[in-house]
Tab-separated table of C-alpha atoms in Angstrom:
chain	number	residue	atom	x	y	z
A	1	MET	CA	29.856	-22.693	-1.694
A	2	PRO	CA	31.966	-23.058	-4.910
A	3	GLU	CA	32.411	-19.748	-6.702
A	4	HIS	CA	30.709	-20.816	-9.933
A	5	ILE	CA	27.484	-21.490	-8.031
A	6	VAL	CA	27.589	-18.072	-6.361
A	7	ARG	CA	28.177	-16.419	-9.705
A	8	SER	CA	25.370	-18.339	-11.303
A	9	TYR	CA	22.915	-17.208	-8.596
A	10	GLU	CA	23.902	-13.581	-9.270
A	11	GLU	CA	23.383	-14.265	-12.951
A	12	ASP	CA	19.947	-15.698	-12.240
A	13	LEU	CA	18.934	-12.540	-10.380
A	14	LYS	CA	20.319	-10.367	-13.165
A	15	ARG	CA	18.412	-12.425	-15.722
A	16	LEU	CA	15.208	-11.954	-13.724
A	17	ARG	CA	15.787	-8.192	-13.605
A	18	ASP	CA	16.346	-8.156	-17.384
A	19	MET	CA	13.160	-10.134	-18.010
A	20	VAL	CA	11.078	-7.658	-15.983
A	21	ALA	CA	12.765	-4.673	-17.680
A	22	ARG	CA	11.992	-6.189	-21.089
A	23	MET	CA	8.390	-6.845	-20.085
A	24	GLY	CA	8.139	-3.246	-18.796
A	25	GLY	CA	9.424	-1.891	-22.107
A	26	LEU	CA	6.917	-3.946	-24.051
A	27	ALA	CA	4.030	-2.838	-21.813
A	28	GLU	CA	4.999	0.825	-22.333
A	29	GLN	CA	5.092	0.255	-26.087
A	30	GLN	CA	1.629	-1.303	-25.996
A	31	VAL	CA	0.190	1.693	-24.119
A	32	ALA	CA	1.875	4.126	-26.532
A	33	ASP	CA	0.730	2.263	-29.662
A	34	ALA	CA	-2.843	1.755	-28.405
A	35	THR	CA	-3.065	5.524	-27.820
A	36	THR	CA	-1.564	6.390	-31.217
A	37	ALA	CA	-3.996	3.958	-32.858
A	38	LEU	CA	-6.848	5.774	-31.101
A	39	THR	CA	-5.796	9.345	-31.875
A	40	ARG	CA	-4.833	8.587	-35.520
A	41	ARG	CA	-7.801	6.255	-36.128
A	42	ASP	CA	-5.246	3.635	-37.208
A	43	SER	CA	-6.981	0.234	-37.104
A	44	GLU	CA	-3.951	-1.637	-38.437
A	45	LEU	CA	-1.788	-0.471	-35.557
A	46	ALA	CA	-4.646	-1.279	-33.158
A	47	ALA	CA	-4.823	-4.830	-34.549
A	48	GLU	CA	-1.056	-5.194	-33.993
A	49	VAL	CA	-1.454	-4.152	-30.358
A	50	VAL	CA	-4.202	-6.759	-29.892
A	51	LYS	CA	-1.982	-9.442	-31.413
A	52	ARG	CA	1.189	-8.452	-29.538
A	53	ASP	CA	-0.512	-8.813	-26.124
A	54	ALA	CA	0.184	-12.572	-26.143
A	55	GLN	CA	3.895	-11.736	-25.703
A	56	LEU	CA	3.170	-10.076	-22.349
A	57	ASP	CA	1.094	-13.070	-21.203
A	58	GLN	CA	3.973	-15.349	-22.178
A	59	LEU	CA	6.552	-13.183	-20.368
A	60	GLU	CA	4.467	-13.206	-17.179
A	61	ARG	CA	4.318	-17.006	-17.251
A	62	GLU	CA	8.094	-17.233	-17.868
A	63	ILE	CA	8.879	-14.832	-15.026
A	64	GLU	CA	6.618	-16.681	-12.598
A	65	ALA	CA	8.065	-20.078	-13.526
A	66	PHE	CA	11.599	-18.690	-13.211
A	67	CYS	CA	10.779	-17.185	-9.784
A	68	VAL	CA	9.300	-20.459	-8.491
A	69	ARG	CA	12.453	-22.271	-9.668
A	70	LEU	CA	14.679	-19.703	-7.931
A	71	LEU	CA	12.652	-20.045	-4.714
A	72	ALA	CA	12.970	-23.837	-4.831
A	73	LEU	CA	16.635	-24.109	-5.861
A	74	ARG	CA	18.233	-21.052	-4.261
A	75	GLN	CA	16.157	-20.696	-1.090
A	76	PRO	CA	16.845	-16.954	-1.117
A	77	MET	CA	16.777	-14.860	2.062
A	78	ALA	CA	15.972	-11.266	2.984
A	79	SER	CA	16.429	-8.774	0.137
A	80	ASP	CA	16.774	-11.441	-2.601
A	81	LEU	CA	13.563	-13.079	-1.419
A	82	ARG	CA	11.782	-9.719	-1.416
A	83	PHE	CA	13.117	-8.986	-4.895
A	84	ILE	CA	11.834	-12.298	-6.282
A	85	VAL	CA	8.379	-11.896	-4.711
A	86	ALA	CA	8.336	-8.312	-6.035
A	87	THR	CA	9.124	-9.347	-9.616
A	88	MET	CA	6.230	-11.839	-9.563
A	89	LYS	CA	3.871	-9.076	-8.450
A	90	ILE	CA	5.254	-6.562	-10.935
A	91	SER	CA	5.014	-8.973	-13.868
A	92	HIS	CA	1.347	-9.421	-12.971
A	93	ASP	CA	0.808	-5.632	-12.956
A	94	LEU	CA	2.495	-5.437	-16.366
A	95	GLU	CA	0.310	-8.218	-17.719
A	96	ARG	CA	-2.789	-6.314	-16.545
A	97	ILE	CA	-1.463	-3.103	-18.149
A	98	GLY	CA	-1.149	-5.092	-21.375
A	99	ASP	CA	-4.768	-6.260	-21.055
A	100	TYR	CA	-5.957	-2.676	-20.673
A	101	ALA	CA	-3.916	-1.594	-23.720
A	102	ARG	CA	-5.353	-4.491	-25.739
A	103	ASN	CA	-8.898	-3.609	-24.672
A	104	GLY	CA	-8.292	0.028	-25.652
A	105	ALA	CA	-6.939	-1.088	-29.022
A	106	LYS	CA	-10.071	-3.194	-29.672
A	107	ARG	CA	-12.222	-0.176	-28.916
A	108	ALA	CA	-10.006	2.021	-31.157
A	109	ILE	CA	-10.881	-0.311	-34.057
A	110	VAL	CA	-14.604	0.321	-33.508
A	111	LEU	CA	-14.099	4.044	-32.906
A	112	ALA	CA	-12.330	4.426	-36.278
A	113	THR	CA	-15.671	3.473	-37.902
A	114	LEU	CA	-17.732	5.992	-35.861
A	115	PRO	CA	-18.024	9.800	-36.101
A	116	VAL	CA	-15.262	11.825	-34.368
A	117	ILE	CA	-16.284	13.022	-30.869
A	118	GLY	CA	-14.523	16.109	-29.526
A	119	SER	CA	-10.752	16.305	-29.072
A	120	LEU	CA	-8.642	13.357	-27.960
A	121	ASN	CA	-5.906	15.583	-26.481
A	122	GLY	CA	-6.841	14.545	-22.954
A	123	PHE	CA	-6.271	10.887	-23.873
A	124	ALA	CA	-2.847	11.631	-25.353
A	125	ARG	CA	-1.855	13.615	-22.238
A	126	MET	CA	-3.116	10.918	-19.900
A	127	ALA	CA	-1.286	8.209	-21.851
A	128	ARG	CA	1.946	10.244	-21.784
A	129	LEU	CA	1.732	10.681	-18.007
A	130	VAL	CA	1.026	7.013	-17.258
A	131	GLN	CA	3.848	5.940	-19.598
A	132	GLU	CA	6.269	8.295	-17.811
A	133	ASN	CA	5.223	6.848	-14.453
A	134	LEU	CA	5.565	3.310	-15.766
A	135	THR	CA	9.056	3.973	-17.185
A	136	ALA	CA	10.139	5.634	-13.935
A	137	ALA	CA	8.776	2.732	-11.842
A	138	ILE	CA	10.609	0.111	-13.917
A	139	ASP	CA	13.815	2.216	-13.870
A	140	ALA	CA	13.520	2.385	-10.070
A	141	LEU	CA	13.370	-1.427	-9.989
A	142	VAL	CA	16.352	-1.846	-12.308
A	143	GLN	CA	18.384	0.663	-10.262
A	144	ASP	CA	17.225	-0.451	-6.776
A	145	ASP	CA	16.163	3.150	-6.163
A	146	ALA	CA	13.592	3.435	-3.346
A	147	GLU	CA	13.439	7.261	-3.469
A	148	ALA	CA	12.643	7.237	-7.181
A	149	ALA	CA	9.942	4.639	-6.472
A	150	ALA	CA	8.423	6.829	-3.751
A	151	ARG	CA	8.326	9.780	-6.166
A	152	VAL	CA	6.383	7.760	-8.775
A	153	TRP	CA	4.033	6.549	-6.054
A	154	GLY	CA	3.013	10.148	-5.303
A	155	ALA	CA	2.809	11.265	-8.958
A	156	ASP	CA	-0.516	9.758	-10.060
A	157	GLU	CA	-2.780	12.679	-9.124
A	158	PRO	CA	-2.624	14.614	-12.430
A	159	VAL	CA	-3.700	11.388	-14.215
A	160	ASP	CA	-6.808	11.195	-12.033
A	161	ASP	CA	-7.540	14.885	-12.652
A	162	ILE	CA	-7.426	14.497	-16.444
A	163	TYR	CA	-9.629	11.405	-16.137
A	164	ASN	CA	-12.266	13.322	-14.153
A	165	GLY	CA	-12.285	16.043	-16.822
A	166	ILE	CA	-12.634	13.536	-19.691
A	167	PHE	CA	-15.481	11.777	-17.864
A	168	ARG	CA	-17.540	14.982	-17.601
A	169	GLU	CA	-16.740	16.070	-21.154
A	170	LEU	CA	-17.838	12.736	-22.641
A	171	LEU	CA	-21.116	12.729	-20.720
A	172	THR	CA	-21.803	16.209	-22.073
A	173	HIS	CA	-21.152	14.997	-25.664
A	174	MET	CA	-23.586	12.139	-25.066
A	175	MET	CA	-26.275	14.514	-23.853
A	176	GLU	CA	-25.811	16.846	-26.812
A	177	ASP	CA	-26.314	14.168	-29.457
A	178	PRO	CA	-27.474	10.552	-28.994
A	179	ARG	CA	-25.385	9.575	-32.037
A	180	ASN	CA	-22.311	10.179	-29.821
A	181	ILE	CA	-23.416	7.682	-27.183
A	182	THR	CA	-21.808	4.488	-28.522
A	183	GLY	CA	-18.502	6.173	-29.335
A	184	ALA	CA	-18.402	8.159	-26.099
A	185	THR	CA	-19.082	4.966	-24.121
A	186	HIS	CA	-16.056	3.271	-25.709
A	187	LEU	CA	-13.994	6.408	-24.982
A	188	LEU	CA	-15.187	6.359	-21.338
A	189	PHE	CA	-13.866	2.814	-20.964
A	190	ILE	CA	-10.578	3.737	-22.657
A	191	ALA	CA	-10.136	6.659	-20.252
A	192	LYS	CA	-10.916	4.341	-17.342
A	193	ASN	CA	-8.350	1.847	-18.721
A	194	LEU	CA	-5.686	4.577	-18.799
A	195	GLU	CA	-6.556	5.545	-15.250
A	196	ARG	CA	-6.206	1.882	-14.195
A	197	ILE	CA	-2.849	1.656	-16.019
A	198	GLY	CA	-1.758	4.650	-13.913
A	199	ASP	CA	-2.853	2.762	-10.769
A	200	HIS	CA	-0.782	-0.248	-11.820
A	201	ALA	CA	2.294	1.974	-12.386
A	202	THR	CA	1.739	3.239	-8.829
A	203	ASN	CA	1.426	-0.353	-7.545
A	204	ILE	CA	4.712	-1.212	-9.251
A	205	ALA	CA	6.419	1.759	-7.605
A	206	GLU	CA	5.035	0.638	-4.230
A	207	THR	CA	6.327	-2.902	-4.780
A	208	VAL	CA	9.781	-1.615	-5.807
A	209	HIS	CA	9.934	0.469	-2.619
A	210	TYR	CA	9.073	-2.610	-0.550
A	211	ALA	CA	11.633	-4.749	-2.388
A	212	VAL	CA	14.452	-2.241	-1.828
A	213	ARG	CA	13.603	-1.079	1.695
A	214	GLY	CA	11.662	-3.968	3.170
A	215	ASP	CA	8.983	-1.675	4.567
A	216	SER	CA	5.749	-0.388	3.084
A	217	LEU	CA	4.626	3.040	1.960
A	218	PRO	CA	1.546	4.440	3.781
A	219	GLU	CA	-1.685	2.587	2.994
A	220	ASP	CA	-3.499	5.451	1.345
A	221	ARG	CA	-1.738	7.161	-1.499
A	222	PRO	CA	-2.874	10.552	-2.824
A	223	LYS	CA	-5.849	9.727	-5.041
A	224	SER	CA	-8.307	12.040	-6.682
A	225	ASP	CA	-10.454	9.945	-9.011
A	226	SER	CA	-13.862	11.243	-7.957
A	227	SER	CA	-15.718	9.991	-11.044
A	228	ALA	CA	-17.539	7.244	-9.101
A	229	PHE	CA	-19.439	10.061	-7.390
A	230	ALA	CA	-19.929	12.231	-10.503
A	231	VAL	CA	-23.338	13.484	-11.581
A	232	VAL	CA	-23.559	15.329	-14.913
A	233	ARG	CA	-26.955	16.789	-15.832
A	234	PRO	CA	-28.275	17.360	-19.368
A	235	PRO	CA	-28.666	21.035	-20.388
A	236	GLU	CA	-32.136	22.443	-19.613
A	237	ALA	CA	-34.443	21.760	-22.558
B	1	MET	CA	13.676	-32.869	11.828
B	2	PRO	CA	12.073	-32.947	15.338
B	3	GLU	CA	8.375	-33.779	15.241
B	4	HIS	CA	7.205	-30.510	16.845
B	5	ILE	CA	8.767	-28.539	13.969
B	6	VAL	CA	7.052	-30.704	11.371
B	7	ARG	CA	3.742	-30.257	13.121
B	8	SER	CA	4.212	-26.520	13.361
B	9	TYR	CA	4.915	-26.287	9.615
B	10	GLU	CA	1.659	-28.147	8.910
B	11	GLU	CA	-0.078	-25.719	11.246
B	12	ASP	CA	1.414	-22.776	9.367
B	13	LEU	CA	0.059	-24.094	6.056
B	14	LYS	CA	-3.341	-24.729	7.644
B	15	ARG	CA	-3.338	-21.206	9.051
B	16	LEU	CA	-2.543	-19.817	5.597
B	17	ARG	CA	-5.418	-21.805	4.085
B	18	ASP	CA	-7.773	-20.455	6.783
B	19	MET	CA	-6.652	-16.874	6.137
B	20	VAL	CA	-7.396	-17.185	2.407
B	21	ALA	CA	-10.761	-18.869	3.084
B	22	ARG	CA	-11.688	-16.041	5.465
B	23	MET	CA	-10.617	-13.438	2.903
B	24	GLY	CA	-12.659	-15.266	0.240
B	25	GLY	CA	-15.747	-15.241	2.471
B	26	LEU	CA	-15.370	-11.526	3.112
B	27	ALA	CA	-14.922	-10.763	-0.614
B	28	GLU	CA	-18.110	-12.719	-1.438
B	29	GLN	CA	-19.978	-10.775	1.259
B	30	GLN	CA	-18.769	-7.481	-0.217
B	31	VAL	CA	-19.987	-8.426	-3.709
B	32	ALA	CA	-23.360	-9.557	-2.304
B	33	ASP	CA	-23.843	-6.429	-0.176
B	34	ALA	CA	-22.741	-4.023	-2.924
B	35	THR	CA	-25.348	-5.602	-5.220
B	36	THR	CA	-28.097	-5.515	-2.583
B	37	ALA	CA	-27.237	-1.865	-1.909
B	38	LEU	CA	-27.635	-1.183	-5.642
B	39	THR	CA	-30.912	-3.041	-6.203
B	40	ARG	CA	-32.555	-1.756	-2.973
B	41	ARG	CA	-31.144	1.786	-3.315
B	42	ASP	CA	-29.707	1.324	0.189
B	43	SER	CA	-26.993	3.967	0.648
B	44	GLU	CA	-26.297	2.982	4.254
B	45	LEU	CA	-25.389	-0.559	3.249
B	46	ALA	CA	-23.316	0.855	0.372
B	47	ALA	CA	-21.394	3.056	2.815
B	48	GLU	CA	-20.704	-0.028	4.983
B	49	VAL	CA	-19.274	-1.857	1.949
B	50	VAL	CA	-16.993	1.107	1.219
B	51	LYS	CA	-15.777	1.154	4.826
B	52	ARG	CA	-15.327	-2.633	5.149
B	53	ASP	CA	-12.983	-2.782	2.119
B	54	ALA	CA	-10.016	-1.837	4.353
B	55	GLN	CA	-10.322	-5.294	5.973
B	56	LEU	CA	-9.576	-6.968	2.639
B	57	ASP	CA	-6.562	-4.716	2.066
B	58	GLN	CA	-5.317	-5.617	5.540
B	59	LEU	CA	-5.850	-9.359	4.976
B	60	GLU	CA	-3.902	-9.224	1.699
B	61	ARG	CA	-0.961	-7.584	3.466
B	62	GLU	CA	-1.094	-10.162	6.290
B	63	ILE	CA	-1.215	-13.083	3.858
B	64	GLU	CA	1.699	-11.737	1.826
B	65	ALA	CA	3.820	-11.095	4.916
B	66	PHE	CA	3.003	-14.575	6.228
B	67	CYS	CA	3.923	-16.151	2.874
B	68	VAL	CA	7.256	-14.305	2.703
B	69	ARG	CA	8.009	-15.525	6.267
B	70	LEU	CA	7.112	-19.106	5.316
B	71	LEU	CA	9.326	-18.909	2.217
B	72	ALA	CA	12.243	-17.617	4.293
B	73	LEU	CA	11.895	-19.899	7.344
B	74	ARG	CA	10.518	-23.128	5.857
B	75	GLN	CA	12.152	-23.142	2.430
B	76	PRO	CA	9.214	-25.137	1.077
B	77	MET	CA	9.523	-27.417	-1.944
B	78	ALA	CA	7.229	-28.656	-4.729
B	79	SER	CA	3.533	-28.616	-3.863
B	80	ASP	CA	3.950	-26.539	-0.662
B	81	LEU	CA	5.905	-23.943	-2.599
B	82	ARG	CA	3.238	-23.854	-5.306
B	83	PHE	CA	0.528	-23.544	-2.647
B	84	ILE	CA	2.256	-20.576	-0.980
B	85	VAL	CA	2.836	-18.767	-4.291
B	86	ALA	CA	-0.801	-19.515	-5.215
B	87	THR	CA	-2.183	-18.008	-1.986
B	88	MET	CA	-0.245	-14.791	-2.619
B	89	LYS	CA	-1.775	-14.547	-6.099
B	90	ILE	CA	-5.271	-15.437	-4.870
B	91	SER	CA	-5.175	-12.902	-2.044
B	92	HIS	CA	-4.340	-10.277	-4.655
B	93	ASP	CA	-7.327	-11.355	-6.812
B	94	LEU	CA	-9.558	-11.131	-3.721
B	95	GLU	CA	-8.242	-7.674	-2.898
B	96	ARG	CA	-9.079	-6.542	-6.464
B	97	ILE	CA	-12.568	-8.083	-6.169
B	98	GLY	CA	-12.980	-6.012	-3.017
B	99	ASP	CA	-11.940	-2.860	-4.899
B	100	TYR	CA	-14.556	-3.518	-7.589
B	101	ALA	CA	-17.237	-4.099	-4.929
B	102	ARG	CA	-16.242	-0.856	-3.179
B	103	ASN	CA	-16.329	1.066	-6.465
B	104	GLY	CA	-19.793	-0.372	-7.202
B	105	ALA	CA	-20.966	0.615	-3.718
B	106	LYS	CA	-19.779	4.209	-4.252
B	107	ARG	CA	-21.725	4.342	-7.500
B	108	ALA	CA	-24.788	2.809	-5.767
B	109	ILE	CA	-24.770	5.793	-3.387
B	110	VAL	CA	-24.990	8.219	-6.345
B	111	LEU	CA	-27.541	6.062	-8.185
B	112	ALA	CA	-29.886	6.130	-5.161
B	113	THR	CA	-30.207	9.907	-5.765
B	114	LEU	CA	-30.973	9.551	-9.517
B	115	PRO	CA	-34.115	8.382	-11.366
B	116	VAL	CA	-34.578	4.598	-11.704
B	117	ILE	CA	-33.377	3.257	-15.101
B	118	GLY	CA	-34.949	0.004	-16.309
B	119	SER	CA	-34.748	-3.227	-14.351
B	120	LEU	CA	-31.705	-4.254	-12.333
B	121	ASN	CA	-32.496	-7.984	-12.612
B	122	GLY	CA	-29.498	-8.537	-14.898
B	123	PHE	CA	-27.189	-7.102	-12.243
B	124	ALA	CA	-28.624	-9.378	-9.547
B	125	ARG	CA	-28.239	-12.413	-11.823
B	126	MET	CA	-24.685	-11.492	-12.779
B	127	ALA	CA	-23.736	-10.924	-9.132
B	128	ARG	CA	-25.227	-14.303	-8.136
B	129	LEU	CA	-23.246	-16.108	-10.842
B	130	VAL	CA	-19.921	-14.471	-10.007
B	131	GLN	CA	-20.463	-15.146	-6.281
B	132	GLU	CA	-21.173	-18.809	-7.017
B	133	ASN	CA	-17.978	-19.034	-9.077
B	134	LEU	CA	-16.006	-17.276	-6.364
B	135	THR	CA	-17.333	-19.599	-3.628
B	136	ALA	CA	-16.608	-22.661	-5.783
B	137	ALA	CA	-13.058	-21.452	-6.550
B	138	ILE	CA	-12.246	-20.855	-2.872
B	139	ASP	CA	-13.801	-24.229	-1.919
B	140	ALA	CA	-11.605	-25.880	-4.568
B	141	LEU	CA	-8.554	-24.309	-2.901
B	142	VAL	CA	-9.585	-25.373	0.601
B	143	GLN	CA	-10.272	-28.937	-0.597
B	144	ASP	CA	-7.276	-29.242	-2.969
B	145	ASP	CA	-9.740	-30.125	-5.729
B	146	ALA	CA	-8.286	-29.561	-9.222
B	147	GLU	CA	-11.373	-30.901	-11.056
B	148	ALA	CA	-13.666	-28.485	-9.215
B	149	ALA	CA	-11.233	-25.679	-10.092
B	150	ALA	CA	-11.309	-26.658	-13.787
B	151	ARG	CA	-15.137	-26.588	-13.726
B	152	VAL	CA	-15.183	-23.019	-12.338
B	153	TRP	CA	-12.602	-21.997	-14.926
B	154	GLY	CA	-14.995	-22.959	-17.746
B	155	ALA	CA	-18.121	-21.502	-16.095
B	156	ASP	CA	-17.681	-17.788	-16.765
B	157	GLU	CA	-19.446	-17.606	-20.142
B	158	PRO	CA	-23.010	-16.897	-18.889
B	159	VAL	CA	-21.578	-13.935	-16.911
B	160	ASP	CA	-20.141	-12.456	-20.113
B	161	ASP	CA	-23.449	-13.041	-21.923
B	162	ILE	CA	-25.466	-11.165	-19.296
B	163	TYR	CA	-22.898	-8.367	-19.391
B	164	ASN	CA	-23.202	-7.988	-23.170
B	165	GLY	CA	-27.005	-7.775	-22.811
B	166	ILE	CA	-26.810	-5.149	-20.049
B	167	PHE	CA	-24.347	-3.088	-22.126
B	168	ARG	CA	-26.751	-2.864	-25.082
B	169	GLU	CA	-29.787	-2.216	-22.888
B	170	LEU	CA	-28.102	0.665	-21.041
B	171	LEU	CA	-26.980	2.325	-24.273
B	172	THR	CA	-30.565	2.136	-25.508
B	173	HIS	CA	-31.822	3.820	-22.305
B	174	MET	CA	-29.243	6.570	-22.823
B	175	MET	CA	-30.403	7.154	-26.380
B	176	GLU	CA	-34.054	7.297	-25.358
B	177	ASP	CA	-33.601	10.008	-22.743
B	178	PRO	CA	-30.497	12.114	-22.012
B	179	ARG	CA	-31.567	12.306	-18.360
B	180	ASN	CA	-30.615	8.604	-18.129
B	181	ILE	CA	-27.047	9.205	-19.258
B	182	THR	CA	-25.322	9.840	-15.910
B	183	GLY	CA	-27.101	6.970	-14.160
B	184	ALA	CA	-26.651	4.559	-17.059
B	185	THR	CA	-22.925	5.400	-17.196
B	186	HIS	CA	-22.523	4.461	-13.527
B	187	LEU	CA	-24.498	1.259	-14.195
B	188	LEU	CA	-22.228	0.464	-17.175
B	189	PHE	CA	-19.190	0.651	-14.918
B	190	ILE	CA	-20.906	-1.481	-12.252
B	191	ALA	CA	-21.706	-4.124	-14.886
B	192	LYS	CA	-18.083	-3.992	-16.084
B	193	ASN	CA	-16.936	-4.371	-12.443
B	194	LEU	CA	-19.086	-7.496	-12.043
B	195	GLU	CA	-17.662	-8.893	-15.254
B	196	ARG	CA	-14.133	-8.216	-13.950
B	197	ILE	CA	-15.023	-9.893	-10.628
B	198	GLY	CA	-16.048	-12.942	-12.690
B	199	ASP	CA	-12.644	-12.831	-14.433
B	200	HIS	CA	-10.887	-12.770	-11.059
B	201	ALA	CA	-12.936	-15.796	-9.867
B	202	THR	CA	-11.735	-17.546	-13.036
B	203	ASN	CA	-8.121	-16.504	-12.317
B	204	ILE	CA	-8.436	-17.925	-8.804
B	205	ALA	CA	-9.720	-21.239	-10.196
B	206	GLU	CA	-6.783	-21.311	-12.634
B	207	THR	CA	-4.314	-20.665	-9.809
B	208	VAL	CA	-5.899	-23.404	-7.643
B	209	HIS	CA	-5.571	-25.861	-10.532
B	210	TYR	CA	-1.889	-24.947	-10.909
B	211	ALA	CA	-1.284	-25.253	-7.146
B	212	VAL	CA	-2.853	-28.727	-6.944
B	213	ARG	CA	-1.615	-30.199	-10.240
B	214	GLY	CA	1.532	-28.222	-10.998
B	215	ASP	CA	0.516	-27.703	-14.614
B	216	SER	CA	-1.466	-24.973	-16.297
B	217	LEU	CA	-4.883	-24.894	-17.927
B	218	PRO	CA	-4.929	-23.922	-21.635
B	219	GLU	CA	-4.028	-20.288	-22.273
B	220	ASP	CA	-7.339	-19.219	-23.716
B	221	ARG	CA	-10.403	-19.915	-21.662
B	222	PRO	CA	-13.912	-19.725	-23.169
B	223	LYS	CA	-14.672	-15.996	-23.200
B	224	SER	CA	-17.548	-14.194	-24.799
B	225	ASP	CA	-17.367	-10.561	-23.687
B	226	SER	CA	-17.779	-8.893	-27.070
B	227	SER	CA	-18.738	-5.471	-25.679
B	228	ALA	CA	-15.415	-3.876	-26.708
B	229	PHE	CA	-16.612	-4.304	-30.299
B	230	ALA	CA	-20.247	-3.286	-29.689
B	231	VAL	CA	-21.951	-0.601	-31.723
B	232	VAL	CA	-25.472	0.438	-30.669
B	233	ARG	CA	-27.260	2.969	-32.908
B	234	PRO	CA	-29.904	5.466	-31.787
B	235	PRO	CA	-33.421	4.838	-33.154
B	236	GLU	CA	-34.063	6.643	-36.485
B	237	ALA	CA	-35.327	10.166	-35.740
């Protein structure tokens, strides 16, 4: 094969890596800004997050189209093939993360018009953790680092723990005062969104591990979201 | 190319189609059973749904591995390539649908121990609509029918409308009696899960359209979930 074709294939793969890294950076920014908009009751920032989401949708489409072209033209084998399939999956996870951030931002706009309910520290902590996991997962992809990916994959438990705490706290606020119910419901969905963003960061780490090593992590990762089974009772009247 | 190789490639594609159809059938069953478990307060059926979800996870892994093998060995072009990429995406949507059904089933187990809250007719209607869309989307894939796929893609609006109604009704129940809050919260998440299942059926239809035609549907589909902006106020004391 002439050298310029070989080089161009390498360049294609590098370009794909750059596209995913850029999309990862934008997704992180969206999560950070949606959370800031919530905690500072900043509806303008929230509206920006809602608007900016279209960029993530566009990037996912570009990455998928680029991958399909690479598959057709380059007929990649082994680790290159795994890498291309992985980037398609990861761009989809990032697009979903963007959707959750956008949904949270929409709710932040409503919440800024409602009375304050309790502290939002748990949300800020949860957002920080999922952003760290997301950054680490994307770094692992960019650096072909399977061990780093495996570490992220096992790091989601504290996120689930904070989520379980927020869930119980919000239900208690609802029981104390019915005027909290609408706001607390939006906060419940935002907390759930952050928990789902954490799951997607874990998925990305799992996909990176597969792309680098060619084998899968165990089926069941450590997981401690128990909120589906939660029962919170109102205080005795 | 010798004829037996050509035939075997056709057989591979047929096998892939069968795998996705089987996965689609199982996902529909999970949504139906999770909803029956909810409306009949049947915890045994709910526990079966939770257990059966592993089959969907397994099918997704098998489909992805089979697709990667096809990409490596057959180096497919044009419509075959699109079909293979589409089945990977669709199997992921079906796996997510399974996760939502499992989550709903877990919540149904808790709800069976709590007081009844209002009517669950809206849930049954929503589940029926999303199942119909899911069946139609998978049929469109099996029959290579882009028009049928486009019809499913535009059919999600009534699902969103029922969801918006359920959201407001549940918040009202919460405001009327704090003892409804835990149960109504679980029901809110189940309704949201059904709405998300509807979104995934729409995604599948979009992917089928792309696989058959090679071009995309418009970016923004008709969508009327306005619950992220909803404010429900308690009755005046």
